[in-house]
Coordinates of C-alpha atoms in Angstrom, one line a residue:
Chain A
M1 CA 0.1 -2.0 -44.3
S2 CA 0.9 0.6 -41.7
F3 CA 0.1 4.2 -42.4
L4 CA 3.7 5.2 -42.7
R5 CA 4.5 2.6 -45.3
F6 CA 1.4 3.6 -47.2
A7 CA 2.4 7.2 -47.1
A8 CA 5.9 6.4 -48.3
R9 CA 4.6 4.2 -51.1
R10 CA 2.2 6.9 -52.3
L11 CA 5.0 9.5 -52.1
A12 CA 7.3 7.3 -54.2
E13 CA 4.5 6.8 -56.8
M14 CA 3.9 10.5 -57.0
A15 CA 7.6 11.2 -57.5
A16 CA 7.6 8.6 -60.3
T17 CA 4.6 10.2 -62.0
L18 CA 6.0 13.7 -61.6
F19 CA 9.2 12.5 -63.1
G20 CA 7.3 11.1 -66.1
A21 CA 5.3 14.3 -66.4
S22 CA 8.4 16.5 -66.3
F23 CA 9.9 14.3 -69.0
V24 CA 6.8 14.9 -71.2
I25 CA 7.0 18.6 -70.6
F26 CA 10.7 18.8 -71.4
G27 CA 10.5 16.4 -74.3
A28 CA 7.6 18.3 -75.9
M29 CA 10.0 20.8 -77.5
Y30 CA 11.6 18.0 -79.5
L31 CA 8.3 17.3 -81.1
A32 CA 8.4 20.7 -82.8
P33 CA 9.5 20.7 -86.5
G34 CA 13.1 22.0 -87.0
N35 CA 15.8 22.0 -84.4
P36 CA 15.0 23.0 -80.8
A37 CA 17.1 26.2 -80.8
S38 CA 15.2 27.6 -83.8
F39 CA 11.9 26.5 -82.2
L40 CA 12.7 28.1 -78.9
L41 CA 13.6 31.3 -80.7
S42 CA 10.8 31.1 -83.3
G43 CA 9.8 34.4 -84.7
R44 CA 12.7 36.2 -83.1
S45 CA 16.0 37.4 -84.4
A46 CA 18.5 34.5 -83.9
S47 CA 21.3 36.8 -82.8
P48 CA 24.4 35.0 -81.6
E49 CA 23.8 36.3 -78.1
A50 CA 20.2 34.9 -78.0
L51 CA 21.4 31.5 -79.4
K52 CA 24.2 31.5 -76.7
A53 CA 21.6 32.2 -74.0
I54 CA 19.3 29.5 -75.2
N55 CA 22.2 27.1 -75.4
A56 CA 23.3 27.9 -71.9
Q57 CA 19.8 27.4 -70.5
Y58 CA 19.1 24.1 -72.2
H59 CA 22.6 22.8 -73.0
L60 CA 21.4 22.0 -76.5
D61 CA 24.8 20.6 -77.5
D62 CA 24.6 17.8 -74.8
P63 CA 22.9 14.5 -75.2
F64 CA 19.1 14.6 -74.6
V65 CA 19.2 12.8 -71.3
L66 CA 21.9 15.0 -69.9
Q67 CA 19.9 18.1 -71.0
Y68 CA 16.9 16.8 -69.2
L69 CA 18.7 16.1 -66.0
R70 CA 20.4 19.5 -66.0
W71 CA 17.0 21.1 -66.6
T72 CA 15.3 19.2 -63.7
G73 CA 18.3 20.0 -61.5
Q74 CA 18.0 23.7 -62.2
I75 CA 14.2 23.5 -61.4
L76 CA 14.9 21.7 -58.1
H77 CA 17.0 24.7 -57.3
G78 CA 14.1 27.1 -58.1
D79 CA 15.6 28.1 -61.4
F80 CA 13.1 27.9 -64.2
G81 CA 15.3 29.5 -66.8
R82 CA 14.8 32.8 -68.6
S83 CA 11.6 34.0 -70.3
I84 CA 12.2 34.6 -74.0
T85 CA 9.5 37.3 -74.3
Y86 CA 10.0 39.1 -71.0
R87 CA 13.8 38.7 -70.9
T88 CA 13.7 38.1 -67.1
D89 CA 13.9 35.0 -65.0
V90 CA 10.7 32.9 -65.2
S91 CA 10.8 32.4 -61.4
R92 CA 10.5 36.2 -61.0
L93 CA 7.5 36.3 -63.3
L94 CA 5.9 33.5 -61.4
A95 CA 6.6 35.0 -58.0
D96 CA 4.8 38.2 -59.2
R97 CA 1.8 36.4 -60.5
L98 CA 1.4 33.4 -58.3
P99 CA -0.3 35.2 -55.4
S100 CA -3.3 36.5 -57.4
T101 CA -3.8 33.1 -58.9
L102 CA -3.6 31.3 -55.6
L103 CA -6.1 33.8 -54.1
L104 CA -8.4 33.3 -57.0
V105 CA -8.2 29.5 -56.8
G106 CA -8.6 29.7 -53.0
M107 CA -11.7 31.9 -53.2
A108 CA -13.2 29.6 -55.9
L109 CA -12.4 26.5 -53.8
V110 CA -14.2 28.0 -50.8
L111 CA -17.3 28.6 -53.0
V112 CA -17.1 25.1 -54.4
V113 CA -16.8 23.4 -51.1
A114 CA -19.4 25.5 -49.3
L115 CA -22.1 25.6 -52.0
G116 CA -21.3 22.1 -53.4
L117 CA -21.7 20.3 -50.1
L118 CA -24.7 22.5 -49.1
L119 CA -26.6 21.9 -52.3
G120 CA -25.8 18.2 -52.3
W121 CA -26.9 17.9 -48.7
I122 CA -30.2 19.7 -49.3
G123 CA -30.9 17.7 -52.5
A124 CA -30.3 14.4 -50.8
V125 CA -32.1 15.1 -47.5
R126 CA -35.0 17.3 -48.6
G127 CA -36.0 15.6 -51.9
G128 CA -39.1 16.9 -53.7
A129 CA -39.1 20.3 -55.3
A130 CA -35.8 21.4 -53.7
D131 CA -34.1 18.3 -55.1
S132 CA -35.6 18.8 -58.6
T133 CA -34.5 22.5 -58.6
I134 CA -31.0 21.5 -57.6
L135 CA -30.8 18.7 -60.2
V136 CA -31.9 21.1 -63.0
S137 CA -29.5 23.9 -62.0
T138 CA -26.6 21.5 -61.5
T139 CA -27.3 20.1 -65.0
F140 CA -26.9 23.6 -66.4
A141 CA -23.9 24.4 -64.2
L142 CA -22.2 21.2 -65.6
G143 CA -22.9 22.4 -69.2
T144 CA -21.5 25.9 -68.6
P145 CA -17.8 26.3 -69.5
S146 CA -15.9 28.8 -67.2
F147 CA -15.3 31.2 -70.0
V148 CA -19.0 31.4 -70.9
A149 CA -19.8 32.0 -67.2
A150 CA -17.0 34.6 -67.1
V151 CA -18.3 36.6 -70.1
L152 CA -21.9 36.5 -69.0
L153 CA -21.1 37.5 -65.3
Q154 CA -18.9 40.3 -66.6
G155 CA -21.6 41.5 -68.9
L156 CA -24.3 41.5 -66.2
F157 CA -22.6 42.4 -62.9
A158 CA -19.7 44.5 -64.2
V159 CA -20.9 46.2 -67.4
K160 CA -24.6 46.5 -66.9
L161 CA -25.0 46.8 -63.1
G162 CA -21.5 48.1 -62.3
W163 CA -21.3 46.3 -59.0
F164 CA -17.9 44.8 -59.7
P165 CA -14.9 45.9 -61.8
T166 CA -14.7 44.5 -65.3
G167 CA -11.2 43.2 -64.9
G168 CA -7.8 43.7 -63.5
T169 CA -6.3 42.5 -60.2
G170 CA -6.3 45.4 -57.8
D171 CA -3.8 46.3 -55.0
G172 CA -4.1 45.3 -51.4
L173 CA -6.0 42.3 -50.2
G174 CA -9.4 44.0 -50.0
Q175 CA -9.2 45.4 -53.5
M176 CA -7.9 42.0 -54.8
I177 CA -10.8 40.1 -53.3
W178 CA -13.3 42.7 -54.7
H179 CA -11.6 42.3 -58.2
L180 CA -11.5 38.5 -58.0
T181 CA -15.0 37.9 -56.8
L182 CA -16.6 37.6 -60.3
P183 CA -13.7 35.5 -61.7
A184 CA -13.9 33.2 -58.6
V185 CA -17.7 32.7 -59.2
A186 CA -17.1 32.0 -62.9
L187 CA -14.4 29.5 -62.0
A188 CA -16.5 27.8 -59.3
L189 CA -19.8 27.4 -61.1
Y190 CA -19.1 24.2 -63.0
L191 CA -17.4 22.5 -60.0
I192 CA -20.2 23.5 -57.6
G193 CA -22.5 21.5 -59.9
M194 CA -20.2 18.6 -59.9
L195 CA -19.6 18.5 -56.2
A196 CA -23.3 18.9 -55.4
R197 CA -24.0 15.9 -57.7
V198 CA -21.3 13.8 -56.1
T199 CA -22.4 14.7 -52.5
R200 CA -26.0 14.1 -53.3
A201 CA -25.3 10.7 -54.8
A202 CA -23.0 9.7 -52.0
M203 CA -25.4 10.7 -49.3
L204 CA -28.4 9.0 -51.0
E205 CA -26.3 5.8 -51.1
V206 CA -25.6 6.0 -47.4
L207 CA -29.2 6.9 -46.6
G208 CA -30.4 3.6 -48.0
Q209 CA -28.1 1.6 -45.7
E210 CA -29.2 -0.4 -42.7
H211 CA -27.2 1.4 -40.0
V212 CA -29.2 4.6 -40.8
T213 CA -32.5 2.8 -40.4
V214 CA -31.2 1.3 -37.1
A215 CA -30.1 4.7 -35.8
R216 CA -33.5 6.2 -36.7
S217 CA -35.4 3.3 -35.1
R218 CA -33.4 3.8 -31.9
G219 CA -34.7 7.3 -31.7
V220 CA -31.6 9.3 -32.7
S221 CA -32.8 12.7 -33.9
D222 CA -33.0 13.1 -37.7
H223 CA -30.5 15.9 -37.8
K224 CA -28.0 13.9 -35.8
V225 CA -28.5 10.9 -38.1
I226 CA -27.8 12.9 -41.2
R227 CA -24.8 14.7 -39.7
R228 CA -23.1 11.9 -37.8
H229 CA -24.1 8.8 -39.8
V230 CA -24.9 9.9 -43.3
F231 CA -22.7 12.9 -44.0
R232 CA -19.6 11.6 -42.2
N233 CA -19.9 8.3 -44.3
A234 CA -20.4 10.1 -47.5
L235 CA -17.4 12.5 -46.9
G236 CA -14.9 9.8 -48.0
T237 CA -16.4 9.5 -51.5
V238 CA -16.7 13.3 -51.7
L239 CA -13.0 13.7 -50.7
T240 CA -11.8 11.6 -53.7
T241 CA -12.9 14.4 -56.1
G242 CA -10.5 16.8 -54.4
G243 CA -7.7 16.3 -56.9
L244 CA -10.0 16.7 -59.9
I245 CA -11.5 19.9 -58.4
V246 CA -8.1 21.5 -57.8
S247 CA -6.7 20.6 -61.2
T248 CA -9.9 21.9 -63.0
L249 CA -9.6 25.1 -61.0
L250 CA -6.0 25.6 -61.9
V251 CA -6.4 24.9 -65.6
C252 CA -9.5 27.0 -65.9
T253 CA -7.7 30.0 -64.5
V254 CA -6.2 30.3 -68.1
L255 CA -9.7 31.1 -69.4
V256 CA -11.1 33.1 -66.5
E257 CA -7.9 35.2 -66.0
S258 CA -7.8 36.0 -69.7
A259 CA -11.5 37.0 -69.7
F260 CA -11.1 39.3 -66.7
S261 CA -7.5 40.3 -67.5
V262 CA -6.3 39.1 -64.1
G263 CA -2.5 39.2 -63.9
G264 CA -2.0 35.6 -62.7
I265 CA -0.1 32.6 -64.0
G266 CA -3.2 31.5 -66.0
Q267 CA -3.1 34.6 -68.1
L268 CA 0.7 34.3 -68.3
L269 CA 0.3 30.8 -69.7
E270 CA -2.1 32.1 -72.4
L271 CA 0.3 35.0 -73.2
S272 CA 3.4 32.8 -73.3
T273 CA 1.6 30.2 -75.5
T274 CA 0.6 32.9 -78.1
T275 CA 4.0 34.5 -78.0
K276 CA 5.8 31.0 -78.1
D277 CA 7.7 31.7 -74.9
F278 CA 8.3 28.0 -74.3
P279 CA 10.4 28.2 -71.0
T280 CA 7.5 30.0 -69.4
V281 CA 5.0 27.4 -70.7
Q282 CA 7.1 24.6 -69.4
A283 CA 7.4 26.2 -65.9
I284 CA 3.7 26.9 -65.6
S285 CA 2.7 23.4 -66.9
L286 CA 5.1 21.8 -64.4
I287 CA 3.7 23.9 -61.5
M288 CA 0.1 23.1 -62.4
V289 CA 0.8 19.3 -62.7
G290 CA 2.9 19.4 -59.5
L291 CA 0.2 21.2 -57.5
F292 CA -2.4 18.8 -58.8
M293 CA -0.4 15.8 -57.8
T294 CA 0.4 17.3 -54.4
V295 CA -3.4 17.7 -53.7
N296 CA -4.0 14.1 -54.9
L297 CA -1.4 12.9 -52.5
V298 CA -2.9 14.9 -49.6
V299 CA -6.4 13.5 -50.5
D300 CA -5.0 10.0 -50.5
L301 CA -3.4 10.4 -47.2
L302 CA -6.5 12.1 -45.6
H303 CA -8.9 9.5 -47.0
P304 CA -8.0 6.8 -44.4
L305 CA -8.2 9.4 -41.6
V306 CA -11.7 10.5 -42.7
D307 CA -12.9 7.0 -43.5
P308 CA -11.2 4.3 -41.4
R309 CA -12.8 1.6 -43.5
V310 CA -10.4 2.4 -46.4
T311 CA -7.7 -0.3 -46.7
L312 CA -4.2 1.0 -47.1
G313 CA -3.5 -1.0 -50.2
P314 CA -1.9 0.1 -53.4
R315 CA -3.6 3.0 -55.0
R316 CA -7.0 2.2 -56.5
S317 CA -7.6 5.3 -58.6
A318 CA -11.0 6.7 -58.7
A319 CA -12.8 6.1 -61.9
Chain B
M1 CA -48.1 -7.6 -57.5
T2 CA -44.5 -7.3 -56.6
A3 CA -43.8 -5.4 -59.7
T4 CA -46.4 -2.7 -58.8
L5 CA -44.9 -2.6 -55.3
L6 CA -41.4 -2.1 -56.6
R7 CA -42.5 0.9 -58.7
R8 CA -43.0 3.4 -56.0
P9 CA -45.3 6.3 -57.1
G10 CA -42.5 8.8 -56.5
L11 CA -40.1 7.1 -58.8
A12 CA -42.7 6.5 -61.5
R13 CA -43.5 10.2 -61.6
I14 CA -39.9 11.1 -62.0
R15 CA -39.4 8.8 -64.8
T16 CA -42.5 9.9 -66.8
T17 CA -41.6 13.6 -66.3
R18 CA -38.0 13.0 -67.3
A19 CA -38.6 11.1 -70.4
P20 CA -39.8 14.2 -72.3
L21 CA -36.5 15.9 -71.2
Q22 CA -34.6 13.1 -72.8
R23 CA -36.6 13.4 -76.0
L24 CA -36.2 17.2 -76.0
C25 CA -32.4 16.9 -75.6
L26 CA -32.2 14.2 -78.3
G27 CA -34.2 16.5 -80.6
F28 CA -31.9 19.4 -79.8
V29 CA -28.9 17.3 -80.7
A30 CA -30.5 16.3 -84.0
L31 CA -31.3 20.0 -84.7
V32 CA -27.7 21.1 -84.1
V33 CA -26.3 18.3 -86.2
L34 CA -28.7 19.1 -89.0
A35 CA -27.8 22.8 -88.7
A36 CA -24.1 22.0 -89.0
L37 CA -24.7 19.7 -92.0
L38 CA -26.9 22.1 -93.9
A39 CA -25.1 25.3 -92.8
P40 CA -23.9 26.3 -96.3
W41 CA -27.5 26.2 -97.6
L42 CA -29.2 27.6 -94.5
A43 CA -26.9 30.5 -93.7
P44 CA -28.4 33.7 -95.2
Y45 CA -25.1 35.5 -95.5
D46 CA -21.4 34.7 -95.9
P47 CA -20.4 34.3 -92.2
N48 CA -17.2 36.3 -92.8
A49 CA -18.8 39.2 -94.8
V50 CA -17.7 42.3 -92.8
D51 CA -20.0 45.3 -92.9
L52 CA -18.5 47.9 -90.5
G53 CA -21.3 50.5 -91.3
N54 CA -23.8 48.1 -89.8
A55 CA -21.8 47.0 -86.7
L56 CA -23.6 45.8 -83.6
A57 CA -27.0 46.3 -85.1
G58 CA -29.9 44.5 -83.3
P59 CA -32.2 41.9 -84.8
S60 CA -34.0 43.0 -87.9
A61 CA -35.7 41.5 -90.9
D62 CA -32.4 41.4 -92.8
H63 CA -30.4 40.0 -89.9
L64 CA -32.7 37.9 -87.7
L65 CA -30.3 37.6 -84.8
G66 CA -28.4 40.8 -85.3
V67 CA -24.8 41.3 -86.3
D68 CA -21.5 41.4 -84.3
A69 CA -18.9 44.1 -83.8
S70 CA -17.6 43.7 -87.3
G71 CA -21.1 43.7 -88.9
R72 CA -21.0 39.9 -89.6
D73 CA -24.4 38.2 -89.5
T74 CA -24.7 36.3 -86.2
L75 CA -27.2 33.7 -87.5
S76 CA -24.9 32.7 -90.3
R77 CA -21.9 32.6 -88.0
L78 CA -23.8 30.4 -85.5
L79 CA -24.8 28.0 -88.2
T80 CA -21.4 27.8 -89.8
G81 CA -19.8 27.8 -86.4
A82 CA -21.7 24.7 -85.5
R83 CA -19.6 22.8 -88.1
T84 CA -16.2 23.4 -86.5
S85 CA -17.7 23.4 -83.0
L86 CA -19.1 19.8 -83.5
L87 CA -16.4 18.5 -85.9
G88 CA -13.6 19.0 -83.3
P89 CA -15.3 17.1 -80.4
L90 CA -16.3 14.4 -82.9
G91 CA -12.6 13.9 -83.8
V92 CA -11.7 13.8 -80.1
V93 CA -14.4 11.3 -79.3
A94 CA -13.9 9.1 -82.3
F95 CA -10.1 8.8 -81.7
S96 CA -10.3 8.4 -77.9
T97 CA -13.1 5.8 -78.2
L98 CA -11.3 3.6 -80.8
A99 CA -7.9 3.8 -79.2
G100 CA -9.3 3.6 -75.7
V101 CA -11.3 0.5 -76.4
A102 CA -8.3 -1.1 -78.1
V103 CA -6.0 -0.3 -75.1
G104 CA -8.6 -1.3 -72.6
V105 CA -9.4 -4.7 -74.2
A106 CA -5.7 -5.4 -74.6
A107 CA -5.0 -4.6 -71.0
A108 CA -7.8 -6.7 -69.6
W109 CA -7.4 -9.7 -72.0
R110 CA -3.7 -10.0 -71.8
G111 CA -3.1 -8.8 -68.3
G112 CA 0.4 -9.1 -66.9
W113 CA 3.1 -6.7 -67.9
L114 CA 1.0 -5.1 -70.7
D115 CA -1.7 -4.3 -68.1
S116 CA 0.8 -2.7 -65.7
V117 CA 2.5 -0.7 -68.4
L118 CA -0.8 0.6 -69.7
S119 CA -2.1 1.5 -66.3
R120 CA 1.2 3.3 -65.5
S121 CA 0.8 5.4 -68.6
T122 CA -2.8 6.0 -67.7
E123 CA -1.7 7.5 -64.4
L124 CA 0.7 9.7 -66.3
V125 CA -1.9 11.0 -68.7
F126 CA -4.3 11.6 -65.7
A127 CA -1.7 14.0 -64.3
F128 CA -2.3 16.3 -67.2
P129 CA -5.7 17.9 -67.4
G130 CA -6.8 17.8 -71.1
M131 CA -6.8 21.5 -71.5
L132 CA -3.2 21.8 -70.2
L133 CA -2.0 19.0 -72.5
A134 CA -3.7 20.8 -75.4
I135 CA -2.1 24.1 -74.5
L136 CA 1.3 22.4 -74.3
I137 CA 0.9 20.9 -77.7
V138 CA -0.4 24.1 -79.2
S139 CA 2.6 26.0 -77.9
V140 CA 4.8 23.5 -79.8
Y141 CA 2.9 23.1 -83.0
G142 CA 1.2 26.5 -83.2
E143 CA -2.5 27.3 -83.6
G144 CA -4.9 25.1 -85.5
L145 CA -7.6 22.6 -84.9
L146 CA -5.7 19.3 -85.5
A147 CA -3.1 19.7 -82.7
P148 CA -5.7 20.4 -79.9
V149 CA -7.9 17.6 -81.1
I150 CA -5.1 15.1 -80.9
A151 CA -4.0 16.4 -77.5
L152 CA -7.5 16.1 -76.1
A153 CA -8.0 12.7 -77.6
I154 CA -4.9 11.5 -75.8
A155 CA -6.1 13.2 -72.6
Y156 CA -9.6 11.5 -72.9
L157 CA -8.2 8.1 -73.8
P158 CA -7.6 6.9 -70.3
Y159 CA -11.2 7.5 -69.3
V160 CA -12.4 5.2 -72.0
S161 CA -9.6 2.6 -71.6
R162 CA -10.1 2.4 -67.9
L163 CA -13.9 1.9 -68.3
T164 CA -13.3 -0.7 -71.1
R165 CA -10.8 -2.6 -69.0
S166 CA -13.1 -3.0 -66.0
L167 CA -16.0 -4.0 -68.3
V168 CA -13.9 -6.5 -70.2
L169 CA -12.6 -8.0 -66.9
A170 CA -16.2 -8.6 -65.8
E171 CA -17.3 -9.9 -69.3
R172 CA -14.4 -12.4 -69.4
R173 CA -15.7 -14.2 -66.4
R174 CA -19.0 -15.0 -68.1
P175 CA -19.6 -18.5 -69.3
Y176 CA -20.1 -17.7 -73.0
V177 CA -16.4 -16.6 -73.3
E178 CA -15.2 -20.0 -72.1
A179 CA -17.7 -21.7 -74.3
Y180 CA -16.2 -20.0 -77.4
Q181 CA -12.7 -20.8 -76.2
V182 CA -13.6 -24.5 -75.9
Q183 CA -14.9 -24.3 -79.4
G184 CA -11.5 -23.1 -80.6
H185 CA -12.2 -19.4 -81.3
S186 CA -9.2 -17.2 -81.0
G187 CA -9.1 -14.5 -78.3
L188 CA -9.1 -11.8 -81.0
Q189 CA -12.2 -13.3 -82.6
I190 CA -14.1 -13.5 -79.3
C191 CA -13.1 -9.9 -78.4
L192 CA -14.1 -8.4 -81.7
R193 CA -17.3 -10.5 -82.3
H194 CA -18.7 -10.8 -78.9
V195 CA -17.0 -8.9 -76.1
V196 CA -16.7 -5.5 -77.8
P197 CA -20.3 -5.5 -79.1
G198 CA -21.4 -6.5 -75.7
I199 CA -19.8 -3.6 -73.9
A200 CA -20.3 -1.1 -76.7
P201 CA -23.5 0.6 -75.3
V202 CA -21.8 1.5 -72.0
V203 CA -18.7 2.8 -73.7
L204 CA -20.7 4.8 -76.3
A205 CA -22.8 6.3 -73.5
Q206 CA -19.6 7.5 -71.8
S207 CA -18.3 8.8 -75.1
T208 CA -21.5 10.8 -75.6
V209 CA -20.8 12.5 -72.3
N210 CA -17.2 13.0 -73.3
F211 CA -18.4 14.8 -76.5
G212 CA -19.9 17.5 -74.3
Y213 CA -16.6 17.9 -72.3
A214 CA -14.5 17.9 -75.5
L215 CA -16.8 20.7 -76.9
I216 CA -16.2 22.7 -73.7
D217 CA -12.4 22.3 -73.9
L218 CA -12.2 23.0 -77.6
A219 CA -14.4 26.1 -77.4
G220 CA -12.2 27.3 -74.5
L221 CA -9.1 26.9 -76.7
S222 CA -10.8 28.9 -79.5
F223 CA -11.8 31.5 -76.9
L224 CA -8.1 31.9 -76.1
G225 CA -7.3 32.1 -79.8
L226 CA -5.4 28.8 -79.6
G227 CA -7.9 26.6 -81.4
V228 CA -9.4 27.2 -84.9
P229 CA -7.8 29.8 -87.2
A230 CA -8.9 33.3 -86.5
L231 CA -11.3 33.7 -89.4
T232 CA -13.1 30.4 -89.1
P233 CA -16.5 30.9 -87.4
D234 CA -16.6 28.9 -84.2
W235 CA -18.8 29.3 -81.1
G236 CA -15.8 29.7 -78.7
R237 CA -14.3 32.4 -80.9
M238 CA -17.7 34.1 -81.2
V239 CA -17.8 34.4 -77.4
F240 CA -14.4 36.0 -77.5
D241 CA -15.5 38.5 -80.2
G242 CA -18.7 39.1 -78.3
Q243 CA -16.9 40.0 -75.1
S244 CA -15.9 43.4 -76.5
A245 CA -19.4 43.9 -77.8
I246 CA -20.8 43.3 -74.3
Q247 CA -18.4 45.9 -72.9
H248 CA -20.0 48.4 -75.4
G249 CA -23.4 47.5 -74.2
Y250 CA -24.5 45.1 -77.0
P251 CA -24.7 41.7 -75.3
L252 CA -26.7 39.8 -78.0
S253 CA -23.8 38.7 -80.2
A254 CA -22.1 37.2 -77.1
I255 CA -25.2 35.7 -75.4
L256 CA -26.2 33.7 -78.5
P257 CA -23.0 31.6 -78.9
C258 CA -22.9 31.2 -75.1
A259 CA -26.4 29.8 -75.2
A260 CA -25.5 27.5 -78.2
I261 CA -22.5 26.1 -76.3
V262 CA -24.4 25.6 -73.0
L263 CA -27.5 24.0 -74.6
T264 CA -25.5 21.7 -76.8
V265 CA -23.3 20.5 -73.9
V266 CA -26.4 20.0 -71.6
A267 CA -28.2 18.1 -74.4
F268 CA -25.2 15.8 -75.0
N269 CA -24.8 15.2 -71.2
V270 CA -28.4 14.4 -70.6
V271 CA -28.6 12.1 -73.6
G272 CA -25.4 10.3 -72.5
E273 CA -26.3 10.0 -68.9
R274 CA -29.8 8.8 -69.5
W275 CA -28.4 6.3 -72.0
A276 CA -25.9 5.0 -69.4
D277 CA -28.7 4.7 -66.9
Q278 CA -30.8 2.7 -69.2
V279 CA -28.0 0.3 -70.1
A280 CA -27.2 -0.1 -66.4
R281 CA -30.9 -0.9 -65.6
R282 CA -31.1 -3.4 -68.5
D283 CA -27.9 -5.2 -67.3
R284 CA -29.3 -5.7 -63.9

């Protein structure tokens, strides 16, 4: 299969899954007890104007399939409807809040990739005490939920030592980075442990293969063997965790942004869930699923470039 | 001779030093489960008894682990909180294991259209991280423990069903299956009597690891106020309550539930992973 056909096939598969996911997100409101209009307005005065607005947004009088198609059509035009709590367009709310979340996720991603690969590398190559230390600390990192890390980091570095602000987002890039440092560490901790484990295991597997022994016996320097022959080969396996890393980062922003009161879409998702602002919940869920699937697609397309041994067959999902 | 050669000294040392860790973790799991079961008798106070005059007091003879910002006894809340904190993940794991095994066995045994339909829906569920699915369901049904447990069970199901499917596919090729078929046993009988018991250790080891992750997700939802009802003691909720105490300079009532969550998850992970390793070694 040529690369282009492979890419087209994966793109079509992603479109199909995204279609299914959006169907689930839209259909969820029909699972609610009572009729959708009263669910969407739950706890609020059902004034004739409010009912009319909800009807106009979801076309609740139309058949279900038509409602769904209209809703997706609007979203494809960038219209996510109106927030019931904030009484503004959801797309405006998102545009205000998306930058801080993307910066936070980006900072955490840098930490995860840099420290995860480094620790995995050291663990696999050094062995001994360094490896044991890394194994024990990654075991604890894997058992620490992001909100626990957030609360503890906040208590130590913001309240007790006062090195960082206790919360908020800050204005300007420098301030934002300073405000988002602790949240990013809290967000990254678990995934650093995971990536270090995956990298370590993948490198150890390659280290035991014959081509490494051959390269060593031919007098290639140790560093070069590790870098060119072991790490390069392990990178393909490591890359397949990319989708999982990004989706975990995105979802955990709900917890970390709430703990540090960062005004991003994670906090917005928490607020709109507690206030039953369903249009906003739908929009954020869709964006998170969409971003996750985009990353998965990019990883799938990059994989054959990083590791030419990968066959361009139908998707064999990572277990 | 070969056996001694195969057991390199380095590996042997790791194994002997790791076995106590496994036992330690198993012991901790037993301790937490026991605490949860006996909580009503062990807890020295009513976990919801508010005593504002005594708020944020440190450890004392009366309150061994201090009290929280509302003057509630932390030890009693930890013990009682163990019940909801363990019951939720238990529900998630029980449901996702039973349904996942059923789906995985059906997909592997039948194959064909059933297999492709099931793997398509698996792809779909994989697109939703468990936490997001749970939040979506909570936003529809409102807070409570049942809705997030069902949502997480659905989110965890594909992990079990995919594992089961690959195990059953491997198991099907083994000669004993054909032997039973020749003897006229039905497919269902072979699956229930022989295949499922055969793959059970691997699946259960995976479910033990899943228990830890489910505990993390459910505690996170309680932290957000989307899980258990507000007054029910729960470790995740205690971390949330403790956050304001930390900001007033009294970290103890937050650190204790944090430690409870981390240690329990680590214990379940270690036990599950070691179990999976042992099963894998035995199969080889």
